[in-house]
Coordinates of C-alpha atoms in Angstrom, one line a residue:
M628 CA -2.9 26.5 15.8
D629 CA 0.8 27.2 15.4
V630 CA 1.5 23.5 15.3
L631 CA -1.1 22.9 12.6
R632 CA 0.3 25.9 10.7
G633 CA 3.8 24.5 10.9
I634 CA 2.6 21.1 9.7
W635 CA 0.8 22.6 6.8
E636 CA 3.8 24.8 5.8
S637 CA 6.1 21.7 5.9
M638 CA 3.6 19.8 3.7
I639 CA 3.5 22.4 1.0
E640 CA 7.2 23.3 1.0
P641 CA 8.9 21.2 -1.7
H642 CA 12.2 19.5 -1.1
A643 CA 15.0 19.2 -3.6
P644 CA 15.1 15.8 -5.2
L645 CA 17.7 13.3 -4.0
P646 CA 20.9 13.0 -6.2
L647 CA 20.4 10.1 -8.6
Q648 CA 23.0 7.9 -7.0
A649 CA 21.4 8.3 -3.6
A650 CA 18.0 7.6 -5.1
W651 CA 19.1 4.4 -6.6
L652 CA 20.8 3.3 -3.4
T653 CA 17.6 4.0 -1.5
I654 CA 15.6 1.9 -4.0
L655 CA 18.1 -0.9 -3.7
A656 CA 17.6 -0.9 0.1
S657 CA 13.8 -1.1 -0.5
A658 CA 14.4 -4.0 -2.9
L659 CA 16.2 -5.9 -0.1
L660 CA 13.2 -5.4 2.2
V661 CA 11.1 -7.2 -0.5
L662 CA 13.6 -9.8 -1.7
V663 CA 15.3 -11.1 1.5
P664 CA 12.8 -13.7 2.9
V665 CA 13.5 -13.2 6.6
I666 CA 13.0 -9.4 6.2
W667 CA 10.0 -9.8 3.9
H668 CA 8.2 -11.9 6.5
V669 CA 8.1 -8.7 8.7
T670 CA 7.8 -6.0 6.1
R671 CA 5.0 -7.8 4.2
H672 CA 2.7 -6.6 7.0
G673 CA 2.9 -3.1 5.5
I674 CA 1.7 -4.4 2.1
T675 CA -1.1 -6.2 3.8
I676 CA -2.2 -3.0 5.5
V677 CA -2.5 -1.3 2.1
H678 CA -4.0 -4.3 0.4
E679 CA -6.9 -4.5 2.9
G680 CA -7.2 -0.7 2.9
G681 CA -7.6 -0.9 -0.9
H682 CA -10.5 -3.4 -0.5
G683 CA -12.0 -1.1 2.1
V684 CA -11.8 2.1 0.0
A685 CA -13.1 0.3 -3.1
A686 CA -16.0 -1.2 -1.1
T687 CA -16.9 2.3 0.2
L688 CA -16.6 3.9 -3.3
S689 CA -18.8 1.2 -4.8
G690 CA -21.6 1.8 -2.3
R691 CA -21.0 -1.2 -0.2
R692 CA -21.1 -1.0 3.6
L693 CA -17.7 -1.6 5.2
S694 CA -18.0 -3.8 8.3
G695 CA -14.4 -4.0 9.3
I696 CA -10.8 -5.1 8.6
R697 CA -8.7 -7.7 10.2
L698 CA -4.9 -8.1 9.9
H699 CA -3.3 -11.3 11.0
S700 CA 0.2 -12.2 12.3
D701 CA 0.8 -14.5 9.2
T702 CA 0.6 -11.4 7.0
S703 CA -2.9 -12.3 5.7
G704 CA -5.9 -10.1 6.2
L705 CA -9.7 -9.9 5.7
T706 CA -11.9 -7.0 4.8
V707 CA -15.7 -7.6 5.3
S708 CA -18.2 -5.5 3.5
R709 CA -22.0 -5.8 3.0
G710 CA -23.9 -5.3 -0.2
R711 CA -24.8 -7.2 -3.3
P712 CA -22.7 -10.4 -3.5
R713 CA -22.3 -10.0 -7.3
G714 CA -22.0 -7.2 -9.7
P715 CA -19.6 -4.4 -10.6
G716 CA -19.2 -3.2 -7.0
M717 CA -18.0 -6.6 -5.8
V718 CA -15.7 -7.0 -8.7
F719 CA -14.2 -3.6 -8.1
T720 CA -13.7 -4.4 -4.4
L721 CA -11.9 -7.6 -5.1
M722 CA -9.7 -6.1 -7.8
A723 CA -8.5 -3.3 -5.5
G724 CA -6.5 -5.4 -3.1
Y725 CA -3.5 -6.6 -5.1
T726 CA -3.4 -3.3 -7.1
A727 CA -3.7 -0.9 -4.1
P728 CA 0.0 -0.9 -3.0
A729 CA 1.2 -0.2 -6.6
V730 CA -1.5 2.5 -7.1
L731 CA -0.6 4.1 -3.8
G732 CA 3.1 3.9 -4.8
L733 CA 2.3 5.6 -8.0
G734 CA 0.6 8.4 -6.3
A735 CA 3.5 8.7 -3.8
A736 CA 5.9 8.9 -6.7
W737 CA 3.9 11.7 -8.3
L738 CA 4.1 13.7 -5.1
L739 CA 7.8 12.9 -4.7
G740 CA 8.5 14.0 -8.2
R741 CA 7.2 17.4 -7.2
G742 CA 9.2 17.5 -4.0
Y743 CA 6.4 17.0 -1.5
D744 CA 8.1 14.4 0.6
V745 CA 6.7 15.6 3.9
G746 CA 3.3 16.2 2.4
L747 CA 3.3 12.5 1.4
L748 CA 4.2 11.3 4.8
W749 CA 1.5 13.3 6.5
L750 CA -1.1 12.2 4.0
L751 CA -0.1 8.6 4.7
L752 CA -0.5 9.2 8.4
V753 CA -4.0 10.6 7.9
A754 CA -4.9 7.5 5.8
L755 CA -3.7 5.2 8.6
V756 CA -5.8 7.1 11.2
L757 CA -8.8 6.7 9.0
L758 CA -8.0 3.0 8.6
L759 CA -7.5 2.5 12.3
V760 CA -11.2 3.0 13.0
Q761 CA -12.1 0.1 10.8
I762 CA -9.7 -2.4 12.4
R763 CA -11.4 -5.2 14.3
N764 CA -8.6 -7.2 15.9
W765 CA -5.8 -6.5 18.3
F766 CA -3.0 -7.5 16.0
G767 CA -4.4 -5.3 13.2
L768 CA -4.6 -2.4 15.7
W769 CA -1.0 -2.9 16.8
S770 CA 0.2 -3.2 13.1
V771 CA -1.4 0.1 12.1
L772 CA -0.3 1.9 15.2
V773 CA 3.3 0.8 14.7
A774 CA 3.2 1.9 11.0
G775 CA 1.7 5.2 12.1
A776 CA 4.3 5.8 14.8
V777 CA 7.2 5.2 12.4
I778 CA 5.8 7.6 9.8
F779 CA 5.0 10.2 12.5
A780 CA 8.5 10.0 14.0
V781 CA 10.1 10.6 10.6
S782 CA 7.7 13.4 9.7
W783 CA 8.1 15.2 13.1
F784 CA 11.7 14.5 14.1
G785 CA 13.5 13.7 10.8
S786 CA 15.8 16.0 9.0
P787 CA 14.8 17.0 5.4
L788 CA 17.3 14.4 4.1
V789 CA 15.9 11.6 6.3
Q790 CA 12.4 12.5 5.3
S791 CA 13.3 12.4 1.6
V792 CA 15.1 9.1 1.8
F793 CA 12.3 7.5 3.9
A794 CA 9.6 8.7 1.6
L795 CA 11.4 7.3 -1.5
A796 CA 12.2 4.1 0.3
L797 CA 8.5 3.7 1.3
T798 CA 7.4 4.5 -2.3
A799 CA 9.7 1.9 -3.8
F800 CA 8.7 -0.6 -1.2
L801 CA 5.1 -0.3 -2.1
L802 CA 5.7 -0.7 -5.8
L803 CA 8.1 -3.6 -5.5
G804 CA 6.1 -5.3 -2.7
A805 CA 3.0 -5.1 -4.9
L806 CA 4.8 -7.1 -7.6
R807 CA 6.0 -9.8 -5.2
T808 CA 2.6 -10.4 -3.7
V809 CA 1.1 -11.0 -7.1
M810 CA 3.9 -13.5 -7.8
E811 CA 3.2 -15.2 -4.5
L812 CA -0.5 -15.3 -5.3
Q813 CA 0.1 -17.2 -8.5
R814 CA 2.6 -19.5 -6.8
S815 CA 0.0 -20.4 -4.2
R816 CA -2.6 -20.9 -6.8
S817 CA -0.4 -23.3 -8.8
R818 CA -0.1 -25.4 -5.6
G819 CA -3.8 -25.4 -5.1
S820 CA -3.7 -23.6 -1.8
A821 CA -5.4 -20.3 -2.7
A822 CA -8.9 -21.3 -3.7
S823 CA -10.4 -18.3 -1.8
S824 CA -7.9 -15.8 -3.2
D825 CA -9.1 -12.6 -4.8
A826 CA -8.3 -13.9 -8.3
D827 CA -10.4 -17.1 -7.7
Q828 CA -13.3 -15.2 -6.2
L829 CA -13.2 -12.9 -9.3
A830 CA -13.2 -16.0 -11.5
R831 CA -16.3 -17.3 -9.8
L832 CA -18.0 -14.0 -10.1
T833 CA -17.1 -13.3 -13.8
H834 CA -16.6 -16.8 -15.2
V835 CA -13.2 -15.6 -16.4
P836 CA -10.3 -17.8 -15.3
G837 CA -8.3 -16.8 -12.3
I838 CA -5.1 -16.6 -14.2
F839 CA -6.6 -13.8 -16.2
W840 CA -7.1 -11.8 -13.0
V841 CA -3.6 -12.5 -11.8
G842 CA -2.5 -11.1 -15.2
V843 CA -4.6 -8.0 -14.6
F844 CA -3.1 -7.5 -11.2
L845 CA 0.4 -7.9 -12.6
A846 CA -0.2 -5.6 -15.6
V847 CA -1.6 -2.8 -13.4
D848 CA 1.3 -3.1 -11.0
L849 CA 3.9 -3.1 -13.8
A850 CA 2.3 -0.1 -15.3
C851 CA 2.4 1.7 -12.0
V852 CA 6.1 0.9 -11.6
A853 CA 6.9 2.2 -15.1
L854 CA 5.0 5.5 -14.6
A855 CA 6.4 5.9 -11.1
A856 CA 10.0 5.7 -12.5
R857 CA 9.1 8.5 -15.0
F858 CA 7.6 10.6 -12.2
L859 CA 10.8 10.2 -10.1
G860 CA 13.0 11.0 -13.1
L861 CA 14.7 7.6 -13.0
V862 CA 14.2 6.9 -16.8

């Protein structure tokens, strides 16, 4: 009980915000995680976890039955749910993937703007535990466990400064990574190698061109970035 009480107290105790210069340096470091190809090949797995988790949450909220989630070593993933093959629930489920990292980043920025760095990290850890029970392959299991171990280590052993820097870096990574994956999606579509992408599945369901849905993903992600910057006091 003392341990749980200590965790709860650390979650609700706000931290002072990072100095503006330190905040921008942290965001720059996160940008490198997204922009440098050799690094992005590894860090993109984090975006895939959130992407597939977004599909899973949307499927559950729309009344579909979540059958499981697979994460693959090539940074792709697959979320399987059962229910009506058409209709609003399926549309909502498909829309959630490419917007989930930015929406989560926006929520994280809202918490950070109020000083709840540690609270954010523990909430993310809980989300990973809930996701873990839906994973249906070994690589996916390993990916989620590694992500959870990193977040736990920072939450439990990190100093307040380390926790604040890590929380901001993770938030910026989610927001910037969301934008990059949408751009990668359209690049793959333009090459004709993404016929089963979320955008093209939405196009077949709604009879609205896939490029429209790519635009929707991008608009949502950009809006989240803009709002997050305000929550963090960067603009």
